[in-house]
XYZ file of C-alpha atoms in Angstrom:
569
model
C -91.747 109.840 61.304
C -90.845 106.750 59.595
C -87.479 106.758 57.341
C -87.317 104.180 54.802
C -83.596 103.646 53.576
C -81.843 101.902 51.121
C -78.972 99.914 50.242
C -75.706 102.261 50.505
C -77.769 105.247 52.055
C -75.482 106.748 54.874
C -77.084 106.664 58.273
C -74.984 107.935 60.958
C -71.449 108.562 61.722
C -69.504 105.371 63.109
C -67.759 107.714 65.898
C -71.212 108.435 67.282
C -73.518 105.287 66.487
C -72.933 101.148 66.727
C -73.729 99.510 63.609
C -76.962 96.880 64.218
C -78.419 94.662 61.432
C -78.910 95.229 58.170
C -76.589 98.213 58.075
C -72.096 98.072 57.241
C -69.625 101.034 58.273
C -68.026 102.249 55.208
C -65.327 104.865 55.884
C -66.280 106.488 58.602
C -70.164 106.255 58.088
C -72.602 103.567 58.937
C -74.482 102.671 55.921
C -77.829 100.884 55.094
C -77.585 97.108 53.431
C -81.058 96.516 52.600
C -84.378 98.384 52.123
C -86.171 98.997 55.038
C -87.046 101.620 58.097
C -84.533 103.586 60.019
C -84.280 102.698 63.627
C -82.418 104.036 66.142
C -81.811 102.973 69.449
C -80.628 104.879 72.587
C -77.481 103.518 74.551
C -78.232 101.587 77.064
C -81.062 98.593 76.181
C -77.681 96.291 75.942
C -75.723 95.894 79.201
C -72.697 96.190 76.803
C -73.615 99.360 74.785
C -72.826 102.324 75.640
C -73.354 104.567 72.524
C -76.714 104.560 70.486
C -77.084 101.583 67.818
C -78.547 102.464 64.448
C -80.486 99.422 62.126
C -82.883 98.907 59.598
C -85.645 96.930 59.248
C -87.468 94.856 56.773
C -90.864 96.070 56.050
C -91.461 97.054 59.835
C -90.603 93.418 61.109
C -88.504 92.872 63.510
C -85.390 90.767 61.849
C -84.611 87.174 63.363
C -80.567 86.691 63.654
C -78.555 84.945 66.038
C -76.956 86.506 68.919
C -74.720 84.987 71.178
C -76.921 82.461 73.629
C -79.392 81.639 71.166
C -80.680 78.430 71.026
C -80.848 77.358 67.210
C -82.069 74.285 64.989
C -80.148 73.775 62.390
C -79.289 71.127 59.623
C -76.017 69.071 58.889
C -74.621 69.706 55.505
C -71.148 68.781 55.756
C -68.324 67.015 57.864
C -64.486 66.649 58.417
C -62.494 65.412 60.636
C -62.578 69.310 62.600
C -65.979 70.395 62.267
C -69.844 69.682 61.166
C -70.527 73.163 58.613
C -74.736 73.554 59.595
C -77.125 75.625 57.813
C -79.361 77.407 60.687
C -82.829 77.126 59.886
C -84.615 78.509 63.288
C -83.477 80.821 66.430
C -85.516 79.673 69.114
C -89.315 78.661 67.597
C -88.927 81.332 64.552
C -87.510 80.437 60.930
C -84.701 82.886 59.751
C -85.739 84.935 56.647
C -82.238 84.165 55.093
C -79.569 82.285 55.288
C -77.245 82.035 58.415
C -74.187 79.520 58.561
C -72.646 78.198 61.641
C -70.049 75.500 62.719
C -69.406 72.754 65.949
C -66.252 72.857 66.099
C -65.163 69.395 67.688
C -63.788 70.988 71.142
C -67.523 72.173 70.964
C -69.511 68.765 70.553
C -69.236 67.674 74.153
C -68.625 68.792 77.953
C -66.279 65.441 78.442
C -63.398 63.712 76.884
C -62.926 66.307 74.261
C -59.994 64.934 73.312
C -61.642 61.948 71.828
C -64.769 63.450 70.148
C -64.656 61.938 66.617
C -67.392 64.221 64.786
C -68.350 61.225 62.605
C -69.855 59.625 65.311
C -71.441 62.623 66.596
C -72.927 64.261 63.389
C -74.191 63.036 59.805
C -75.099 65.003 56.929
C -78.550 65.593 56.876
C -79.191 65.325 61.041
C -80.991 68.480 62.581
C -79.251 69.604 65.745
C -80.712 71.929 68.214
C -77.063 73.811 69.954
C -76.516 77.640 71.326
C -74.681 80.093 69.726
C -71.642 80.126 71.435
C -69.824 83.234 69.399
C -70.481 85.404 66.418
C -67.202 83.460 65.132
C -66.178 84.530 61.733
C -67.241 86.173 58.650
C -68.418 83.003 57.648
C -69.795 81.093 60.026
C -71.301 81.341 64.068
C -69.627 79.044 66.611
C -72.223 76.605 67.873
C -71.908 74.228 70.430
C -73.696 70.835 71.691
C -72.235 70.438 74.823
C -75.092 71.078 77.725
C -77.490 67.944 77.816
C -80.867 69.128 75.833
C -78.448 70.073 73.028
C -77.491 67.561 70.163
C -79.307 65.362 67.233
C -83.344 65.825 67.578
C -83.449 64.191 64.294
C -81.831 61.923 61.676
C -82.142 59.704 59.106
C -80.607 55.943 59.027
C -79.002 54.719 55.788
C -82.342 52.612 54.714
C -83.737 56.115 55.270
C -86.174 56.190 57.942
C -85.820 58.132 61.331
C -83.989 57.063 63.829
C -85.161 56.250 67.729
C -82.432 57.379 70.388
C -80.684 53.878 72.553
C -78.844 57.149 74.549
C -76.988 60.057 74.633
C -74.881 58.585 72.217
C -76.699 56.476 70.164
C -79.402 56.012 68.022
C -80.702 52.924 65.928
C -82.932 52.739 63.127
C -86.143 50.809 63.567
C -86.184 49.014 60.151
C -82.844 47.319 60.289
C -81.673 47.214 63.717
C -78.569 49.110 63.146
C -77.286 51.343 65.631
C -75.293 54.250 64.883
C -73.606 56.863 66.721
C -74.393 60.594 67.585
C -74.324 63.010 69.636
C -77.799 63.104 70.950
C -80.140 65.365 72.434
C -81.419 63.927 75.481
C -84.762 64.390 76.881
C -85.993 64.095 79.806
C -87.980 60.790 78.044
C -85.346 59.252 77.406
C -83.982 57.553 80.335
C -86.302 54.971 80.911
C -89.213 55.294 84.025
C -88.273 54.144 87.666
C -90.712 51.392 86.823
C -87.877 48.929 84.598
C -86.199 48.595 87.494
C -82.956 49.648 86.541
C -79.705 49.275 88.204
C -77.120 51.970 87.925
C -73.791 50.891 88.748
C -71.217 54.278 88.544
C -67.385 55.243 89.515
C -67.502 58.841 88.768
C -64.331 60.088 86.985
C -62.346 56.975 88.992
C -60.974 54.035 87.492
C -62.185 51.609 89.276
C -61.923 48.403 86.957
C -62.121 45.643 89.762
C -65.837 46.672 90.833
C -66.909 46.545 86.588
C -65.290 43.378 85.953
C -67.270 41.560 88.888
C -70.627 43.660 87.543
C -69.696 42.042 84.121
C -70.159 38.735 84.906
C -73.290 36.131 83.737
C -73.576 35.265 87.512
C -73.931 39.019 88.799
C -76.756 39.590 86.147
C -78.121 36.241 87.044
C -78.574 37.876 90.885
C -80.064 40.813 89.428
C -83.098 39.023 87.309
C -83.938 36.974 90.155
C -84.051 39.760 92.158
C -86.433 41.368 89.515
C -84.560 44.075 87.925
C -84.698 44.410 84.341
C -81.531 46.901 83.132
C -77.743 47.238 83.780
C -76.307 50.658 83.441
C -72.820 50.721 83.867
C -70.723 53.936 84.257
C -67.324 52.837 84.118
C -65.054 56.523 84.273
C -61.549 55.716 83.293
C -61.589 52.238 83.138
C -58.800 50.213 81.285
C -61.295 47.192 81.655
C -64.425 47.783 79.367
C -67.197 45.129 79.570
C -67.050 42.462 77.148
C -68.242 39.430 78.965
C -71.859 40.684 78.702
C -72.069 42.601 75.764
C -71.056 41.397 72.568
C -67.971 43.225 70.862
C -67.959 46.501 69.977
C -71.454 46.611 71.548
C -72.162 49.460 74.064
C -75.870 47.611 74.359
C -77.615 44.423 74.643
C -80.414 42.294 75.831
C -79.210 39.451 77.562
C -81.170 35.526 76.876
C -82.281 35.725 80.594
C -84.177 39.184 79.741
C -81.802 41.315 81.368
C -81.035 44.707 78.900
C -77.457 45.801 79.877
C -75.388 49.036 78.457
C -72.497 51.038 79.672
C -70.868 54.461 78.546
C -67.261 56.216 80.171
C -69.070 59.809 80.959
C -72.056 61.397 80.368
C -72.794 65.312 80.684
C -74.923 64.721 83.895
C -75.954 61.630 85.478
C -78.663 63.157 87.358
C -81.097 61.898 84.387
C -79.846 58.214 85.024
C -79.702 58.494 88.953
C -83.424 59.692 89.056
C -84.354 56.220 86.816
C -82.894 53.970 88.906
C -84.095 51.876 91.384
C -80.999 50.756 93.138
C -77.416 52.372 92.819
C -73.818 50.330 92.746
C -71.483 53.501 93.784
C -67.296 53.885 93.979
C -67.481 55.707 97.871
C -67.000 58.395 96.496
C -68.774 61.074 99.222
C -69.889 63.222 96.039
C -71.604 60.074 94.637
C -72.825 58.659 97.764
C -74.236 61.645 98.652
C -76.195 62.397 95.383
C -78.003 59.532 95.740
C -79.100 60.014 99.187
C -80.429 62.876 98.652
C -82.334 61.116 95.749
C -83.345 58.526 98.515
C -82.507 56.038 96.353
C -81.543 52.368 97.668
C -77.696 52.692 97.839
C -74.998 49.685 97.996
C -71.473 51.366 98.351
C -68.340 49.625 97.664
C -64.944 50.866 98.459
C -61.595 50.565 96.616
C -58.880 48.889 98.036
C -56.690 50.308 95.811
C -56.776 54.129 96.959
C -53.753 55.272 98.785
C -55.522 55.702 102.146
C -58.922 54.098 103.854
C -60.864 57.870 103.715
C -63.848 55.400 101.194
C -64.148 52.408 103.556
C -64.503 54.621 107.141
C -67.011 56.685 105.238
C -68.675 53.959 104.075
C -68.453 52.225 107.131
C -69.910 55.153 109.017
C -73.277 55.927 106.651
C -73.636 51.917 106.914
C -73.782 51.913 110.694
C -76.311 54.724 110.527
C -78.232 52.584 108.377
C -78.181 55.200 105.410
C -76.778 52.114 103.190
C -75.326 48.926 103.085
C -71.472 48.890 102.036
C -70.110 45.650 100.197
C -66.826 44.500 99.027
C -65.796 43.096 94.900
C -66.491 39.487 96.560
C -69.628 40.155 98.642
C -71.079 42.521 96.064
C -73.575 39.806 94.450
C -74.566 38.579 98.005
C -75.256 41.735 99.521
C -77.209 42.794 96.077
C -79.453 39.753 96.596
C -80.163 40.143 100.028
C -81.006 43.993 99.891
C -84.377 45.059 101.772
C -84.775 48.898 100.778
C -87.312 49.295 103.069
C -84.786 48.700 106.138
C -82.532 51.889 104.993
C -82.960 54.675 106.620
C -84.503 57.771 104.734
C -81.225 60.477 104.214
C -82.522 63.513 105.755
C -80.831 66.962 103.825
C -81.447 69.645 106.615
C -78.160 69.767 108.515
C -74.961 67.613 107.054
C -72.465 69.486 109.564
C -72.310 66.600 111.312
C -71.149 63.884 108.707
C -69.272 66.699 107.016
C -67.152 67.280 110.249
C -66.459 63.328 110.579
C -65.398 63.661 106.751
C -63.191 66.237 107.966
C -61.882 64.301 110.839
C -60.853 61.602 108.540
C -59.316 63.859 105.724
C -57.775 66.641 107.889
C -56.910 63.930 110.905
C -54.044 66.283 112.223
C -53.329 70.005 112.514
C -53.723 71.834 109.403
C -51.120 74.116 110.735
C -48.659 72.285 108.632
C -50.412 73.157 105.430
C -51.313 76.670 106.615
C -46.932 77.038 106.513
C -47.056 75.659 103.797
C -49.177 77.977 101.541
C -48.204 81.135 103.594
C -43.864 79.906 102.575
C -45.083 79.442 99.064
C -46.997 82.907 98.893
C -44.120 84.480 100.337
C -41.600 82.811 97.792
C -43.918 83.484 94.854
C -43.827 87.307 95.544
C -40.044 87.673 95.943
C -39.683 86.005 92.752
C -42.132 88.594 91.418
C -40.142 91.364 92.908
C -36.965 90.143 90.859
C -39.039 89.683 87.397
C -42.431 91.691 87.609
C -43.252 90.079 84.087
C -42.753 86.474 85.317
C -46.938 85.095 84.857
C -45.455 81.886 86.826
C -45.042 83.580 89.916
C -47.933 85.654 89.451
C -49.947 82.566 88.985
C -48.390 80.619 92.182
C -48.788 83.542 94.239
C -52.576 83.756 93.496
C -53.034 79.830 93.807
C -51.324 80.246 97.376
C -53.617 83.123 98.518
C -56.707 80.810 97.332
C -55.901 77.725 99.191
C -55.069 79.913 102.230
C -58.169 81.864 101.677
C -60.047 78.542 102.316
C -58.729 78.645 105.693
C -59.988 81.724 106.273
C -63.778 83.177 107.176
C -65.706 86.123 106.598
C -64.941 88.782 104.455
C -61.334 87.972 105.159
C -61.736 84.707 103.010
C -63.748 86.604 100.182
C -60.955 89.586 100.565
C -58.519 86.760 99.728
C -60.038 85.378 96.925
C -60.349 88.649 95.039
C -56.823 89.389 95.805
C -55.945 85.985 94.100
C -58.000 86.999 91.216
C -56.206 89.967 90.749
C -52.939 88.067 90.549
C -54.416 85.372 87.924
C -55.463 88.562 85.657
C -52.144 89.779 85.723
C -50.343 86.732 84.818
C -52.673 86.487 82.039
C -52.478 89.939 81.061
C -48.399 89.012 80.823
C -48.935 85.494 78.838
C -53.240 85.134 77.615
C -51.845 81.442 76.776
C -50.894 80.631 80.418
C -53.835 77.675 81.122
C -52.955 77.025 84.248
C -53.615 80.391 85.117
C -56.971 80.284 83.619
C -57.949 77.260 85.565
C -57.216 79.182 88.810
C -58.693 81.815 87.771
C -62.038 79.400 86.989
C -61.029 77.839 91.073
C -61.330 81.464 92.041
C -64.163 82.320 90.467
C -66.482 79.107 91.827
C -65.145 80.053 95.040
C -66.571 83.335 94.749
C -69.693 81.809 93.298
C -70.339 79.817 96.546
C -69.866 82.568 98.940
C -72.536 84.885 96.860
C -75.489 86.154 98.576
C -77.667 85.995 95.577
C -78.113 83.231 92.987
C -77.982 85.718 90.124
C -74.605 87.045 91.460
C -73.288 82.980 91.894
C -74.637 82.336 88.333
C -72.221 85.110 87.042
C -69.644 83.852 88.909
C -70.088 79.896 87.867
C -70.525 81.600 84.163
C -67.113 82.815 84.362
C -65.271 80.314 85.798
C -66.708 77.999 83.278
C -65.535 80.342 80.182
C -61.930 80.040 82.128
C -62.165 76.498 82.476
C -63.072 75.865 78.585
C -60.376 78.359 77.707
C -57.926 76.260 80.098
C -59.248 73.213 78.325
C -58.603 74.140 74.787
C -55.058 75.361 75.530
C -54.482 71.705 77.332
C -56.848 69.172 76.117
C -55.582 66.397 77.492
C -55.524 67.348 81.328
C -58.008 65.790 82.876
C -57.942 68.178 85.810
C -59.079 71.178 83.549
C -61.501 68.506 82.117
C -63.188 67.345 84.988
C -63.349 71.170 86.344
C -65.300 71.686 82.981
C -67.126 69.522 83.539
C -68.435 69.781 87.461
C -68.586 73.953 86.432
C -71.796 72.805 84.883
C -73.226 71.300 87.991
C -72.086 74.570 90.345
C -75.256 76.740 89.629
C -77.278 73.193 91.472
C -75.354 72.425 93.702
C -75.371 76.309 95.009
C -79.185 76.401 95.222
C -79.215 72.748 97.094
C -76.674 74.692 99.368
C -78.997 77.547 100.066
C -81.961 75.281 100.746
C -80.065 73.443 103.275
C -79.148 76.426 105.166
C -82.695 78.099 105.024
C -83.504 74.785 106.645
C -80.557 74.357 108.819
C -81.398 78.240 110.340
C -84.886 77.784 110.553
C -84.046 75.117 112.905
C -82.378 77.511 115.312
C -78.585 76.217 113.867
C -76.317 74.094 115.718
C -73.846 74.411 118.245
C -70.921 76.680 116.865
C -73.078 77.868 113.798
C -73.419 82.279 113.639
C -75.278 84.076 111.775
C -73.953 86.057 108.768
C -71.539 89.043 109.346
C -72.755 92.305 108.351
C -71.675 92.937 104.458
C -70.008 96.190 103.960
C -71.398 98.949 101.427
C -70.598 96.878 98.227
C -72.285 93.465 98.377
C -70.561 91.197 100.363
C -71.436 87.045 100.464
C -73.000 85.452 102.572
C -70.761 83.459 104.504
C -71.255 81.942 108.298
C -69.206 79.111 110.037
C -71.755 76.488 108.308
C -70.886 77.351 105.256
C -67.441 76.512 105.920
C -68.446 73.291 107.458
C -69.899 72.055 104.196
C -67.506 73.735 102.225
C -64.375 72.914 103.939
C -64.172 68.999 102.751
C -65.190 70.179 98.920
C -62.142 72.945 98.972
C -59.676 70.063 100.020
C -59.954 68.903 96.373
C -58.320 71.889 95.551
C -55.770 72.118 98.174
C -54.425 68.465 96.947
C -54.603 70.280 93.101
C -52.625 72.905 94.869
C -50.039 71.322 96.501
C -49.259 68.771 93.193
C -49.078 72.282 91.265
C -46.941 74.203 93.355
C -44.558 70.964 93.879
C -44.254 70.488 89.944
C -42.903 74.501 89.895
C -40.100 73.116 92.490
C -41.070 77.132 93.616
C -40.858 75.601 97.535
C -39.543 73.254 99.355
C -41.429 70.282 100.403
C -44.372 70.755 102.999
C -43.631 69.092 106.560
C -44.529 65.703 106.958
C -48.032 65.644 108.124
């Protein structure tokens, strides 16, 4: 039978029932706040719930209020220096009956560089954004946030008053008057332009890498590229203390050069997949992450090394994919030469199915020696990490340097051994962190931890939890130390995991569907709780990805002076 309530009518008791919408606890009751139906809803429709949730109901209609995850549109109504206050006028397609506030907070506005969002030139008065609701936040106001790619300005007005086209992600310029302004913009898939201009993308990942954008920034370079019939310059320049000025006017992040040529650059962008998939010939640091992404893309690839790095790991791997005729690899001085000379259709086609064997020569050039060295090393810092323990069992550091020492030697490991590890790292993380919430370098092993996990999943829904947590750790780590750029960039490839899993799994269903290779098994039996899936290929293409995180390791545990120097290698 229907029950039709009223403001201040009791309900329920608050020991016994949740509170839902449109209904307060008062005392110890749960009360109505509106006029409307009774409904009452048994525990369990909510993963989270676990006692039955009363709420009322407008005329029979089910309400429309944000939860956590939404995606909203909502309009600009005021800015400072920390925030951009939004009215939210829809959750997903449907129009809120009343009024809902929320905030993006400027740690919020972006996935990179947080530290130098300015929300002036990301927001306006007036703009609608379309952003998630990232918490319930306060009394007040949701949290919102802009970060992923499709999230930012859809629309906006320019100060002559008429809408605004986007240039990029990060700027938009009014077709009246020509004048470009900044913000934080949506970006569509539209809006990197077709394969078809014949753009070249020119990129350093999060490297500095000024010497290759100074020679790129030169009237002769662009010169090379017109003749050779491209039309755009993209430049993604990463750190770079060098920003181009000697083909872009100043201040200018775009232009269209007298010979035709339209040329742009930005430092990061949430994903360059959009830009990657536009061009039609890619300028890449040797990066293997980089050069690798474009393969797959098939995409005409000229690599170019720097001669700065400590070691030679960019030029053999270069030199390696260029013998196999995957690419062509170039120096700063050969660059335009090689560029103008290119014949795309003499590359060979990068074939996905089974990268054990580049991966091992990548592993051959990075490991070169006996990892037995390293192996001591971990296993001496594990050990010293738990005695210290034993004298202080509240001291978080040593918690937190004996779980980063179980998770580097975990990735030495296989099996459920490896897996085993992991969670017994994770374990130590949550302890320091139960000890000292604050400790971010804890959190950001904890994220490692929790990726690693991710990888070894059998299931993408169970690796999608997994890559969901580590990025709340990693954003956590991030706004307790904003200006690392090692909890930054983590932030930032978290985003990229649940992909790069998937593109994992497809090469394996390929790679056993092609009988394996030499050395490969077949996954161990899991146990009675789920277990990942985890052979000696996965391992092979994991192994060179995980050394990132052993040289993370071994600068952290170093800077804690908690061991003594590992043996020369």
């Amino acid at each position: 039978m229907t029950e039709i309530v009223t403001p201040g009518e009791r309900l329920a008791l608050s020991a016994e029932y949740d509170a839902g919408t449109g209904t307060c606890v008062k005392d110890t009751f749960i009360c109505a706040t509106l006029v409307g139906i009774k409904r009452v809803l048994p525990a369990g429709q909510a993963e989270a719930e676990q006692r039955p949730r009363v709420e009322v109901v407008r005329s029979g209609v089910e309400p429309v209020v944000p939860r956590v995850g939404d995606t909203v549109t909502a309009r600009v109504v005021r800015i400072n220096p920390r925030l951009a206050a939004v009215d939210i006028l829809c959750v997903g397609p449907k129009p809120v009956q009343q009024r809902y506030s929320g905030v993006i907070r400027v740690q919020d506005v972006r996935a990179t560089e947080i530290d130098k969002v300015k929300i002036e030139a990301s927001f306006r008065p007036g703009d609608v954004v379309r952003a998630e609701v990232l918490s319930l936040g306060d009394a007040r106001s949701y949290h919102l946030t802009t970060a992923q790619n499709q999230l930012g300005v859809v629309y906006a007005r320019s100060a002559a008053g008429v809408p605004m086209v986007p240039l990029s992600w990060q700027e938009m310029q009014c077709p009246t008057t020509k004048a470009v302004e900044n913000r934080k913009q949506q970006q569509p898939a539209g809006m990197v332009p077709p394969r078809s201009d014949r753009t070249v993308f020119v990129t350093v990942g999060t490297t500095k890498f000024d010497a290759l954008i100074r020679v790129v920034d030169q009237q002769a370079f662009a010169d090379t590229l017109v003749v050779a019939g491209y039309t755009r310059l993209v430049m993604q320049i990463g750190r770079a203390d060098y920003t181009p000025r000697r083909l872009l006017p100043p201040n200018r992040r775009t232009a269209r050069l007298h010979n035709g040529l339209a040329v742009e650059y930005f430092e990061y962008a949430p994903s360059l997949a959009d830009h990657l998939r536009a061009a039609a010939l890619v300028i890449s640091h040797a990066g293997a992450g980089s050069i690798f992404e474009a393969l797959r893309l098939r995409l005409p690839l000229v690599v170019v090394p720097n001669p700065l790095l400590m070691d030679n790991h960019q030029a053999e791997l270069a030199a390696k994919l260029e013998r196999d005729g995957y690419l062509l690899a170039a120096t700063t001085d050969t660059l335009a030469q090689v560029v103008a000379g290119l014949d795309p259709s003499r590359l060979v086609a990068y074939e996905c199915g089974n990268p054990a064997g580049i991966v091992r020569h990548i592993d051959s050039m990075v490991m070169g020696v006996c990892v037995k060295p390293i192996l001591m090393f971990f296993e001496s810092a594990r050990e010293q990490a738990e005695r210290e323990w034993k004298i202080n069992n509240k001291d978080s550091m040593a918690l937190t340097k004996w779980g980063g020492a179980l998770l580097e030697l975990a990735h030495f490991r296989q099996g459920n051994e490896a897996y085993e590890m992991i969670e017994q790292a994770i374990v130590k993380f949550e302890e320091a962190l139960g000890i000292d919430p604050k400790r971010h370098d804890a959190l950001w092993c904890l994220g490692n931890a929790y990726t690693s996990q991710g990888f070894l999943s059998a299931t993408a829904p169970t690796a999608d939890r997994y890559f969901q947590r580590a990025g709340e750790c990693f954003r956590k780590s991030v706004d307790l130390d904003p200006k690392n750029d090692s909890y930054r960039r983590a932030l930032e490839m978290s985003t990229k995991a649940p992909q790069l899993y998937q593109e994992l799994q497809r090469q394996l269903q390929v790679h056993s569907a092609q009988g394996g290779s030499p050395g490969a098994t077949s996954p161990r039996a899991a146990p009675s709780k789920q277990k990942p899936l985890i052979s000696d290929f996965w391992f092979d293409v994991g192994g060179w990805v995980c050394l990132v995180g052993i040289v993370f390791g071994v600068a952290a545990l170093s800077r804690t002076n908690a061991v003594s120097t590992p043996p020369a290698l």
